[in-house]
Short mmCIF file of C-alpha atoms in Angstrom, two decimals:
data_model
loop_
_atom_site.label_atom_id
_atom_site.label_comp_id
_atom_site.label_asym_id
_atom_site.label_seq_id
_atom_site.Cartn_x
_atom_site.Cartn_y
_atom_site.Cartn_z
CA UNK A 91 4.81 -25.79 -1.80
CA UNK A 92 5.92 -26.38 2.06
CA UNK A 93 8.67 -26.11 3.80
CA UNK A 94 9.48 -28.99 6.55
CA UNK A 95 11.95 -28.72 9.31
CA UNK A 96 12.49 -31.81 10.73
CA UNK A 97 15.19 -30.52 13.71
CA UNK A 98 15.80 -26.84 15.33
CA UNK A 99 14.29 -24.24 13.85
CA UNK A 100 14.47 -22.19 10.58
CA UNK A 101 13.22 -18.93 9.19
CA UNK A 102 12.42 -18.97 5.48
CA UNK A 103 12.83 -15.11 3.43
CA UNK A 104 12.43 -13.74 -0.27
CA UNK A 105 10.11 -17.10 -1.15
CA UNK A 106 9.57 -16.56 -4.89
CA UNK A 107 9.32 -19.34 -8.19
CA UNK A 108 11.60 -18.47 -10.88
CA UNK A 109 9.42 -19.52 -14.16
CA UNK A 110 11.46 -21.42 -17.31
CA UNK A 111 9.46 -20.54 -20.20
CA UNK A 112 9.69 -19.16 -23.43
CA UNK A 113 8.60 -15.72 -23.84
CA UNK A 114 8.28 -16.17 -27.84
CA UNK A 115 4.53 -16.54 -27.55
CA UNK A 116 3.91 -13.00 -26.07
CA UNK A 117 2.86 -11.28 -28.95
CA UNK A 118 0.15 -13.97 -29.94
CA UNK A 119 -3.35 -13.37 -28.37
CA UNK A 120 -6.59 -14.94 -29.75
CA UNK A 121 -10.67 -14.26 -28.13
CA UNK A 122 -13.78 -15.11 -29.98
CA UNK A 123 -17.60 -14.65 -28.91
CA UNK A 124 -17.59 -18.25 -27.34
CA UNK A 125 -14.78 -17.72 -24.64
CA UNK A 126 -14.15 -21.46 -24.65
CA UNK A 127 -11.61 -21.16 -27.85
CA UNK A 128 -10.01 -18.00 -26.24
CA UNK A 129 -9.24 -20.63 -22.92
CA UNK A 130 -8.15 -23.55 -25.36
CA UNK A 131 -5.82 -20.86 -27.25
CA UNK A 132 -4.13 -19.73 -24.24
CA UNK A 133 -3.90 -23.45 -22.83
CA UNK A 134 -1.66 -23.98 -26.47
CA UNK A 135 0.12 -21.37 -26.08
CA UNK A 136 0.83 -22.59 -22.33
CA UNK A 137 2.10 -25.93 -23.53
CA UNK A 138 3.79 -24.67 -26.27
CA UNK A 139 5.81 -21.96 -23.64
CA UNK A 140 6.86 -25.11 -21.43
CA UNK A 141 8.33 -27.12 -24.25
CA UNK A 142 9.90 -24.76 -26.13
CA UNK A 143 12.56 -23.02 -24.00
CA UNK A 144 15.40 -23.43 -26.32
CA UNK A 145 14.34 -26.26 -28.76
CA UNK A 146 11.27 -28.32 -28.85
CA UNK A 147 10.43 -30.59 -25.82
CA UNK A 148 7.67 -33.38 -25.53
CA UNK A 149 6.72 -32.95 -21.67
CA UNK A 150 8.94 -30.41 -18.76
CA UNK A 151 8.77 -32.80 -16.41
CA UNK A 152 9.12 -36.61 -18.43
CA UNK A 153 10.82 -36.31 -21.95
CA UNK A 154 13.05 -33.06 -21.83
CA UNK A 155 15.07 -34.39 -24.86
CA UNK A 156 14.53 -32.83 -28.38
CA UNK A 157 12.19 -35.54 -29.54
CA UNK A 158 11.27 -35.57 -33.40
CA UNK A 159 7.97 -36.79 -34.97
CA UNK A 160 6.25 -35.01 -32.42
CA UNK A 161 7.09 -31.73 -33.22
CA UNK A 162 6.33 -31.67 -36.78
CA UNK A 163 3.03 -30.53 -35.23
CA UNK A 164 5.02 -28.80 -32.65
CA UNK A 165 6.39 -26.73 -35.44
CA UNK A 166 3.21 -25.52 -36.94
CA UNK A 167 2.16 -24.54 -33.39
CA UNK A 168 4.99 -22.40 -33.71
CA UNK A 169 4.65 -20.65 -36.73
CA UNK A 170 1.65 -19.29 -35.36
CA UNK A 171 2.84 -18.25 -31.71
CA UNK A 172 5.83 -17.01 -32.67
CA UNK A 173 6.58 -16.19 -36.75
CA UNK A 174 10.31 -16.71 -35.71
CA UNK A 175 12.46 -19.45 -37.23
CA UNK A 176 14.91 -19.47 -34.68
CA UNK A 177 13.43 -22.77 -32.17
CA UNK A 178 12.84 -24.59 -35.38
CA UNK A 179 16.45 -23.79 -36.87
CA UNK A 180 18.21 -24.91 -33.47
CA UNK A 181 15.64 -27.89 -33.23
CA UNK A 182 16.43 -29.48 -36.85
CA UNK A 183 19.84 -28.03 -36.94
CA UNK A 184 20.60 -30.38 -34.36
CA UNK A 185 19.61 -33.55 -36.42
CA UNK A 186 21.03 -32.37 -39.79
CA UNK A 187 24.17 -31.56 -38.45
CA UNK A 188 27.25 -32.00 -40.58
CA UNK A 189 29.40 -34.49 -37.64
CA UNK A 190 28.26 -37.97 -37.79
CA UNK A 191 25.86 -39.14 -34.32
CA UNK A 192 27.95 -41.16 -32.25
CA UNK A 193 26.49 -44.99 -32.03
CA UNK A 194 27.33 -48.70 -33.25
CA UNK A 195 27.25 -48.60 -36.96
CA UNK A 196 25.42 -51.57 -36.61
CA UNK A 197 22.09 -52.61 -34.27
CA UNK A 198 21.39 -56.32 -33.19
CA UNK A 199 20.08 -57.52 -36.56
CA UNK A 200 23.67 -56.20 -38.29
CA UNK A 201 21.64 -53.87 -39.95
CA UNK A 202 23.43 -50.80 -41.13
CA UNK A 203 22.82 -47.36 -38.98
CA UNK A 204 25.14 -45.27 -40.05
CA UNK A 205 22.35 -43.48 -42.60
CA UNK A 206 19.90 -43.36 -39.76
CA UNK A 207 19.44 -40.16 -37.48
CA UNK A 208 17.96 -40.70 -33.38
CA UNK A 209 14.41 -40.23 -32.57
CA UNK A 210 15.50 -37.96 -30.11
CA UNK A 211 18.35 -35.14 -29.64
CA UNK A 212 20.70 -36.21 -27.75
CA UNK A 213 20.17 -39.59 -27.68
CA UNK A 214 21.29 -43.53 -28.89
CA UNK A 215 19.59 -45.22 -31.98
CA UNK A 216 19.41 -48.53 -30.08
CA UNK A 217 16.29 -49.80 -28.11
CA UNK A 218 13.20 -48.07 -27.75
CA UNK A 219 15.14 -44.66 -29.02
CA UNK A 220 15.45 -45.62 -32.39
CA UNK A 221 11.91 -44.93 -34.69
CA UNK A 222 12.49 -45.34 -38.18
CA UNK A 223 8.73 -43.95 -38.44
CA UNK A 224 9.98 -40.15 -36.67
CA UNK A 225 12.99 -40.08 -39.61
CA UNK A 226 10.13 -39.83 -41.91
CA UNK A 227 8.46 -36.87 -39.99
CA UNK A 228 11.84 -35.46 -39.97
CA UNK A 229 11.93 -35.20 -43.99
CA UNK A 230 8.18 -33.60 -43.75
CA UNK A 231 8.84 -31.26 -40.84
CA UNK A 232 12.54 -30.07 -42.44
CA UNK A 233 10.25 -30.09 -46.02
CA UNK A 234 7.91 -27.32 -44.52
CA UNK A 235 10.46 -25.53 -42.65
CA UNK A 236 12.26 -24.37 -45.53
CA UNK A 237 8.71 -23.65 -47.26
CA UNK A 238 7.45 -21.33 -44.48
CA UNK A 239 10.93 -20.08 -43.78
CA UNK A 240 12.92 -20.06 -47.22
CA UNK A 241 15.85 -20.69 -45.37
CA UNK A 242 17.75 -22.62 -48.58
CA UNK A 243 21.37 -22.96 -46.73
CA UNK A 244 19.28 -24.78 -44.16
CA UNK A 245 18.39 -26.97 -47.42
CA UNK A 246 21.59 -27.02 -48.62
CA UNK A 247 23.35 -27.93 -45.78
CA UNK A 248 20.84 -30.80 -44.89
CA UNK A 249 20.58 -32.23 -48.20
CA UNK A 250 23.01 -35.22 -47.83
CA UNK A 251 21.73 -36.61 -44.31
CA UNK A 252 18.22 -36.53 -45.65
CA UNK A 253 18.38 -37.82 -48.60
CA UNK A 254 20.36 -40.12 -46.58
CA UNK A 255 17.64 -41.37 -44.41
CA UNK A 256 15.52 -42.23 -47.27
CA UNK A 257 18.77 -44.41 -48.45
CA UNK A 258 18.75 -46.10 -45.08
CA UNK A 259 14.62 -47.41 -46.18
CA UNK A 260 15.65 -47.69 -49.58
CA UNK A 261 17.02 -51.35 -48.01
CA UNK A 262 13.71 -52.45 -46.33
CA UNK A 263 11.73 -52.21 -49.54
CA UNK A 264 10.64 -55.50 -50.77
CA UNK A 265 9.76 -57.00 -54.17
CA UNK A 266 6.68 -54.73 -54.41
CA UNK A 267 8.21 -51.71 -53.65
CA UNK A 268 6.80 -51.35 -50.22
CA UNK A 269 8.43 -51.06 -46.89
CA UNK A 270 8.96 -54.58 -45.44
CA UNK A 271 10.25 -55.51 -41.60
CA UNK A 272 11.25 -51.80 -40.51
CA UNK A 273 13.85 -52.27 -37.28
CA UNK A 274 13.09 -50.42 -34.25
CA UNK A 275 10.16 -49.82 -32.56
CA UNK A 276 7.60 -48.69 -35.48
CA UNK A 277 5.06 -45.78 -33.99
CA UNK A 278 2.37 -45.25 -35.54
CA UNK A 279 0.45 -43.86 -32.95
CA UNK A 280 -0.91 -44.65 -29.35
CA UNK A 281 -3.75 -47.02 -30.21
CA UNK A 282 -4.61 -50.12 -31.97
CA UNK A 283 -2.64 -49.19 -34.98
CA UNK A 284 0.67 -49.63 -33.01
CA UNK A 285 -0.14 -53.37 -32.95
CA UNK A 286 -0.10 -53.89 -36.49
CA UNK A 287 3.22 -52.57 -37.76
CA UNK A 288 4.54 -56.13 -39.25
CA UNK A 289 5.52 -57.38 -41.99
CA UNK A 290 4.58 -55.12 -44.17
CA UNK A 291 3.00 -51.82 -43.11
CA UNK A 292 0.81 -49.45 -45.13
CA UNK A 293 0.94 -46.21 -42.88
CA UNK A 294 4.60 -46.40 -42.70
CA UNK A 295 4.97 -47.04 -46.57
CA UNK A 296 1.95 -44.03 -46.91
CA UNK A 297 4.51 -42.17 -44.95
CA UNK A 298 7.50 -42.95 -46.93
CA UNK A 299 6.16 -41.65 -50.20
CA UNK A 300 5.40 -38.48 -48.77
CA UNK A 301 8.84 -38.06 -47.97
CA UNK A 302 9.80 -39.06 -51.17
CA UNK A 303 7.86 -36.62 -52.21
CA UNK A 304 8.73 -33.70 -49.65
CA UNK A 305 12.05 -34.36 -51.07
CA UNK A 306 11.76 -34.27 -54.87
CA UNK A 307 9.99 -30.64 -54.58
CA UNK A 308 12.55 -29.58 -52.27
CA UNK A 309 15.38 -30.48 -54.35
CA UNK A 310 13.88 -30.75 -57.86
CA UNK A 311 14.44 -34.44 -58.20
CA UNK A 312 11.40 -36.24 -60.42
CA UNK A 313 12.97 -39.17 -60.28
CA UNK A 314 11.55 -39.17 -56.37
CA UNK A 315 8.45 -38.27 -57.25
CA UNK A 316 8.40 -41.04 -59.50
CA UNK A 317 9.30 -43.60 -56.81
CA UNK A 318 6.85 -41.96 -54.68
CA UNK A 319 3.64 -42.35 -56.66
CA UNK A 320 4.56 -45.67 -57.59
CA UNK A 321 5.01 -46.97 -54.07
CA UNK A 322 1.60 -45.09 -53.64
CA UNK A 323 -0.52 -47.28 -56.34
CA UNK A 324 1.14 -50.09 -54.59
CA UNK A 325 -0.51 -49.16 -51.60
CA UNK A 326 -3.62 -48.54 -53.21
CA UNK A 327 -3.35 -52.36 -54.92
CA UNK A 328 -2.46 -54.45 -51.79
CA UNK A 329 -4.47 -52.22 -49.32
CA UNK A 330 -7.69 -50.72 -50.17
CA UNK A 331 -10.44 -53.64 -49.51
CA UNK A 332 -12.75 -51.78 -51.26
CA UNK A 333 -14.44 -49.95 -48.45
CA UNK A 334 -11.34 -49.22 -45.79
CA UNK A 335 -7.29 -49.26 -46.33
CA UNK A 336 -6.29 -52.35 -43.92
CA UNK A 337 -3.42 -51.66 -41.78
CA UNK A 338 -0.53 -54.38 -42.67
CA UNK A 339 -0.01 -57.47 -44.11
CA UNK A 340 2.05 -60.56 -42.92
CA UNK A 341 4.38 -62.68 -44.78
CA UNK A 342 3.28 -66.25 -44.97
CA UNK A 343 5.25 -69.47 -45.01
CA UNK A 344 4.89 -70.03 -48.60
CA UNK A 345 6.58 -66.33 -49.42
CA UNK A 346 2.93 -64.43 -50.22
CA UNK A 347 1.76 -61.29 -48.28
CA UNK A 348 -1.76 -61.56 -46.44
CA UNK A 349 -3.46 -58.75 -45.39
CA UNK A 350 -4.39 -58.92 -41.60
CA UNK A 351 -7.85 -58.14 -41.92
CA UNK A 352 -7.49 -55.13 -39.13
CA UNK A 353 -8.34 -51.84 -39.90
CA UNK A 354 -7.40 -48.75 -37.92
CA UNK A 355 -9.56 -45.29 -38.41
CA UNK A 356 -5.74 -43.84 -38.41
CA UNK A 357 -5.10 -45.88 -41.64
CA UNK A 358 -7.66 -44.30 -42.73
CA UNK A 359 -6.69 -40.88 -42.08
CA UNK A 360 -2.81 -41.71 -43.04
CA UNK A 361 -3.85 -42.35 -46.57
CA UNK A 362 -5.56 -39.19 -47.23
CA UNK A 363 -3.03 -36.98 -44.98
CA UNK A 364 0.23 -38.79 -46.94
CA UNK A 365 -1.34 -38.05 -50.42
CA UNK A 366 -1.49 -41.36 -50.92
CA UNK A 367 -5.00 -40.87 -51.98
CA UNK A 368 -7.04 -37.76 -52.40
CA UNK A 369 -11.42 -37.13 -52.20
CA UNK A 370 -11.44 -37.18 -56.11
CA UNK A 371 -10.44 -40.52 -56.36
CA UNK A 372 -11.89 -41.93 -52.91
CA UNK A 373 -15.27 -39.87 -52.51
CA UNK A 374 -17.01 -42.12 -50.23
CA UNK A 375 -14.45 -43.21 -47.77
CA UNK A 376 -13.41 -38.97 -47.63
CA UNK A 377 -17.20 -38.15 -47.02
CA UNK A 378 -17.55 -41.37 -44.66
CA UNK A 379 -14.53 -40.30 -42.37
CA UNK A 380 -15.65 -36.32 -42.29
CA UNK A 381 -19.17 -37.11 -42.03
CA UNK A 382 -19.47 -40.56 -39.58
CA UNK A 383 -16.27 -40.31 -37.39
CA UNK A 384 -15.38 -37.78 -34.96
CA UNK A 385 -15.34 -37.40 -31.31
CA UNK A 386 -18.38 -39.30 -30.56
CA UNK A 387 -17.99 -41.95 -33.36
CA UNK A 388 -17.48 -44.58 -30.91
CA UNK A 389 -20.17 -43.89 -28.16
CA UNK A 390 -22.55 -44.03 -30.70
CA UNK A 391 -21.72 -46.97 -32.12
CA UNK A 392 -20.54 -45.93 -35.63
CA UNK A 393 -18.37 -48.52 -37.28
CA UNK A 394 -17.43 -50.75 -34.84
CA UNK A 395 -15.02 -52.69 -37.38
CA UNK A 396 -12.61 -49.96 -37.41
CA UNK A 397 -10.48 -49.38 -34.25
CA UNK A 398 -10.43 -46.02 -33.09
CA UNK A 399 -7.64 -43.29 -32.93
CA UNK A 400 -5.60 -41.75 -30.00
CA UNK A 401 -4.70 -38.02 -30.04
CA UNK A 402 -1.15 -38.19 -31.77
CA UNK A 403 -1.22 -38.85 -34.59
CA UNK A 404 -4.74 -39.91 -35.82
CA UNK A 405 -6.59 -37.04 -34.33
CA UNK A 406 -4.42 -33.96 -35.69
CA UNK A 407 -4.73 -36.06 -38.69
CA UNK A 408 -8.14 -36.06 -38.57
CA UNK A 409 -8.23 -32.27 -37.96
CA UNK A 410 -5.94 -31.53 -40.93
CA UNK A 411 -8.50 -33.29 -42.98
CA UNK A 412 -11.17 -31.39 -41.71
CA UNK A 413 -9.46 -28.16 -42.87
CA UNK A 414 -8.67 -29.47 -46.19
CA UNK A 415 -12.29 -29.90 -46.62
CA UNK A 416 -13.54 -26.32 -45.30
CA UNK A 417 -14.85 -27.60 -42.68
CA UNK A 418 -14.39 -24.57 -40.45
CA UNK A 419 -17.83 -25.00 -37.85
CA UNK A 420 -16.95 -28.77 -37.55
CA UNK A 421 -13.13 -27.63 -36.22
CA UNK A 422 -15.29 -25.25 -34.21
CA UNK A 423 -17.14 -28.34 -32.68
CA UNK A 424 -14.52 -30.97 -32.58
CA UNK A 425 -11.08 -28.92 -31.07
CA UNK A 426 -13.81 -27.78 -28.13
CA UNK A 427 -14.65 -31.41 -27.74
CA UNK A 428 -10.96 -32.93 -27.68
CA UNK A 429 -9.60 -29.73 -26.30
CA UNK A 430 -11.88 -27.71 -23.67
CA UNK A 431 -11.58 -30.22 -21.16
CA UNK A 432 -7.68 -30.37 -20.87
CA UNK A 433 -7.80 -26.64 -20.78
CA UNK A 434 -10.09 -26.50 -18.03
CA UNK A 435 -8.58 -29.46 -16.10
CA UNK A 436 -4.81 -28.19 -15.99
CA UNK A 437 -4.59 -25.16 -17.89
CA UNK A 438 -2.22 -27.17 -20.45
CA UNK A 439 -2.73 -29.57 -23.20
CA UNK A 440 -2.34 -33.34 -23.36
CA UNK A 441 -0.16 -36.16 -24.99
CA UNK A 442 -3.49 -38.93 -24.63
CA UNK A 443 -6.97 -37.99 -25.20
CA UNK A 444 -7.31 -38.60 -21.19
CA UNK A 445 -5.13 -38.02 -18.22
CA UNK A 446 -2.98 -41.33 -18.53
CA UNK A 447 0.42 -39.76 -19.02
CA UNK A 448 1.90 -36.10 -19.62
CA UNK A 449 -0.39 -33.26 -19.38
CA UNK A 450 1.84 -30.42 -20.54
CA UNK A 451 2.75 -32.33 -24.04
CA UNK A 452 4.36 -29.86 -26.90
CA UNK A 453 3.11 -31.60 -29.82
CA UNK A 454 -0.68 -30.17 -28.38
CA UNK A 455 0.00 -26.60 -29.05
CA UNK A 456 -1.00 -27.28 -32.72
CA UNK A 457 -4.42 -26.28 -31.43
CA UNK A 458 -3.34 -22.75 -31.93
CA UNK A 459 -3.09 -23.55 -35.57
CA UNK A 460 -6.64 -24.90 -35.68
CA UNK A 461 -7.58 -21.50 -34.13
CA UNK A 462 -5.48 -19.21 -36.05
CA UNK A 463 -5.86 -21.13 -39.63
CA UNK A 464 -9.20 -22.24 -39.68
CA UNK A 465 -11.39 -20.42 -37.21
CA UNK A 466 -9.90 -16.62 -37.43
CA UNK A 467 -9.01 -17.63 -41.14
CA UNK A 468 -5.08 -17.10 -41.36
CA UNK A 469 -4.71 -19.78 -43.99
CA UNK A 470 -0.95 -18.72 -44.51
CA UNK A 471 1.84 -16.51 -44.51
CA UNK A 472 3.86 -15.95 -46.84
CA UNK A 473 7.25 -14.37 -45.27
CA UNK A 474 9.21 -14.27 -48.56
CA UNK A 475 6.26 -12.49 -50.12
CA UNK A 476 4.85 -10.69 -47.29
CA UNK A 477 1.54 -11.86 -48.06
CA UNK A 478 -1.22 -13.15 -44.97
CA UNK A 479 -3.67 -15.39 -46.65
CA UNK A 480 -7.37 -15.05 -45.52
CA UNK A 481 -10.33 -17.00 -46.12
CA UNK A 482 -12.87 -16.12 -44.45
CA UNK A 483 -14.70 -19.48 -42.46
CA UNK A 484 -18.20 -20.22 -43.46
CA UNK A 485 -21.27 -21.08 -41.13
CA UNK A 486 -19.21 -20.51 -38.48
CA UNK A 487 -21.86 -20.81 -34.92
CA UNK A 488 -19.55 -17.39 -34.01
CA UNK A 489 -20.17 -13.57 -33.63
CA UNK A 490 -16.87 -12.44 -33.72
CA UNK A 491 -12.96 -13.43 -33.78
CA UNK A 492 -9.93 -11.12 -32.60
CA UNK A 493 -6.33 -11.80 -33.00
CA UNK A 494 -2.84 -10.78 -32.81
CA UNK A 495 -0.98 -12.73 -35.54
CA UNK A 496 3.10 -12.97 -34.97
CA UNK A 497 4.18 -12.91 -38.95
CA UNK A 498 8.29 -12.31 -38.18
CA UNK A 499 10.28 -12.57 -35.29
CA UNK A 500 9.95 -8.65 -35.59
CA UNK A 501 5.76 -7.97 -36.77
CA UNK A 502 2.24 -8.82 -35.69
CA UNK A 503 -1.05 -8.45 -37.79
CA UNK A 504 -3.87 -7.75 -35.82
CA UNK A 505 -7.04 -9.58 -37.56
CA UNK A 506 -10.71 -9.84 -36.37
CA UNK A 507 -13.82 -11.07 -38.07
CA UNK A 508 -17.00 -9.84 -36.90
CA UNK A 509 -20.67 -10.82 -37.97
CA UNK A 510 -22.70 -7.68 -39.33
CA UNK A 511 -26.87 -7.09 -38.68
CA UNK A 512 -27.37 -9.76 -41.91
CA UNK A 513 -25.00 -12.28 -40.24
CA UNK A 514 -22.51 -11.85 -42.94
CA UNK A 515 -18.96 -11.76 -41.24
CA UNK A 516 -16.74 -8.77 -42.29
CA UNK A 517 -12.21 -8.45 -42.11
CA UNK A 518 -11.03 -6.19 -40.13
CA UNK A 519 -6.95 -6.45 -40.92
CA UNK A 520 -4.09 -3.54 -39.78
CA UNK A 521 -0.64 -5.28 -41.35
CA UNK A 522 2.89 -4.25 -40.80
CA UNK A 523 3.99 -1.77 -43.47
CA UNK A 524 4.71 -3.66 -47.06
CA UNK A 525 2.52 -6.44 -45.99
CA UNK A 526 -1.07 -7.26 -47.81
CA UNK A 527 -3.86 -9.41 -47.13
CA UNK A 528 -4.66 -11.70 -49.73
CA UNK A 529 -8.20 -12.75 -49.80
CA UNK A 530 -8.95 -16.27 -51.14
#
């Protein structure tokens, strides 16, 4: 910083920078034997610091409103820094709040809004700002909140605006069952995939029936779950070539649907992440995806037909998927790939897999999770239980792993897993009293 005086003179005193950060993160703490992951933890927990002051933030500097979509990944960042409900309470209470948003009950196209909730808090549904795709993160972040949290008034209270919002897409299903002409700007993600969101779009009906889904455990309505495996065999039927899921398909002149032809590596992981298909019933595509994308997938040439993923969402897709499968050394491998050099550039984490835009984004601190859940082994916690779920990560090219664990807003667990003389790695757990470490 400088100080200019451009006339007389001036003497400056007490220079000092008054940091705005959240100080929820100061109990976490993770180091392992390769002290790249202990830099890429503490370059999460950095990001995560900057955009969580009071709620959750995309960027300090560009997007200081409460943005959704994002922070469904923002949120599971935070259930690892912090264990405290309390910035994901005041971040969702704000969009399942009982007063109704202030906007036209009607966009351009005269369709009806008055079901819909903003992409971001506070903020119009008009424009840009409305995202019908980030409503449907909304039902799947709110979905795991009350999971990890048990907070049922929370559920209670929010049950009539979400079910709600999947009202408000009940209306763009067509014939099929599928989503049809969603209004708005329809994100799927910075890449290729963002091109191909019309007529009819397969990630954003994937997403869909996970919400339906998300919704029928949370309030014990079959019925959704019936809607929401239906619209996923749909999916299956129009979509799957045989080989990849194609992104969308366009209504022609004569009323059919024709599928585009384009396929995005996103698509691919959308179908899997949404449960719209699982590895039982699409072995080769799951063991193509684990095995023959990744970081360098397009350098060396690897399926050139299928356009490649950004960071948000495709590639914290991809890692999910990864985890699913146990695939603890190839998390090991990939977040230092996609991560290291953010952390060594800025010290923060980043909203593009290069420097393009912000490099302080929230959504990135969901490396922590990748850290915590699948390299140290924390595979949950279990507050209403007081349980910590371990698994224990196998072939993992480590010696060691040390961390302290926030559980509550009020306890830590200190965990560490370190590699005996015959290479077998060994727990090392001290719990809060009435806590216990479940091995699975």
């Amino acid at each position: 910083q400088r100080v200019a005086v451009l006339e007389g003179t001036a003497e400056v005193r007490g220079v000092f920078v008054r940091t705005y950060l959240s100080p929820l993160t100061a109990r976490a703490r993770f180091r392992a034997s390769d002290p790249a992951l202990g830099r890429i933890f503490d370059a999460a927990a950095e990001s995560y610091r900057a955009n969580a002051v009071d709620g959750f933030t995309d960027c300090p500097i560009r997007e200081r409103a409460y943005w959704t979509g994002d922070t469904f990944f923002t949120a599971r960042a935070s259930r690892y820094l912090t264990g405290d409900a309390s910035p994901e309470a005041l971040f969702l209470g704000n969009f399942f709040r009982p007063e109704p948003f202030d906007w036209s009950r009607y966009d351009s196209r005269g369709v009806d809004m008055s079901l819909a909730i903003p992409a971001l808090y506070p903020g119009g549904i008009t424009g840009s700002n409305f995202i019908p795709n980030y409503m449907l993160w909304t039902v799947l972040q709110a979905a795991e909140y009350v999971r990890e949290f048990g907070d049922r008034d929370f559920a209670l209270r929010a049950k009539e605006r979400l079910l709600g919002i999947l009202e408000f897409f009940r209306r763009f299903r067509n014939s099929d069952g599928l989503l049809e002409k969603l209004p708005g700007w329809v994100f799927i993600e910075w890449s290729k995939a963002n091109e191909l969101v019309q007529d009819v779009n397969y990630p954003s009906s994937m997403m869909y029936a996970a919400a339906l889904a998300a919704a029928a455990d949370l309030y014990a309505m079959p019925e959704l779950a019936a809607e929401a495996a239906a619209v996923r065999r749909e999916i299956v039927r129009q979509s799957w070539n045989g080989r990849w899921f194609c992104d969308n398909a366009v209504r022609q002149a004569d009323g059919t649907l024709k599928l585009s032809g384009e396929c995005t590596e996103t698509c691919q992981y959308c179908a899997f992440f949404f449960g719209t298909v699982t590895p039982e019933s699409h072995p080769e595509l799951w063991n193509r995806l684990l095995d023959e994308f990744g970081p360098d997938r397009v350098k060396a040439g690897r399926h050139p037909e299928i356009w490649p993923c950004n960071f948000i969402f495709g590639t914290c897709q991809r890692l999910e998927l990864l985890s699913r499968a146990g695939r603890a050394r190839q998390i090991v491998e990939e977040t230092r790939n996609r991560f290291l050099p953010m952390a060594e550039r800025t010290g923060t984490l980043w909203e593009h897999l290069d420097e393009r835009a912000s490099c302080c984004h929230g959504f990135c601190a969901v490396a922590a999770e990748y850290l915590m859940r699948d390299v140290l082994g924390v595979r949950a916690i279990d507050r209403l239980s007081q349980k910590v779920k371990l698994r224990l990560p196998a072939d993992m090219p480590l010696d060691w792993v040390e961390a302290t664990v926030p559980l509550t807003s009020a306890s830590v667990a200190e965990i560490a897993w370190r590699k005996g003389p015959d290479g077998v790695p060994k727990y090392e757990i001290k719990l809060p009293e009435g806590w216990k470490g479940v091995l699975q």
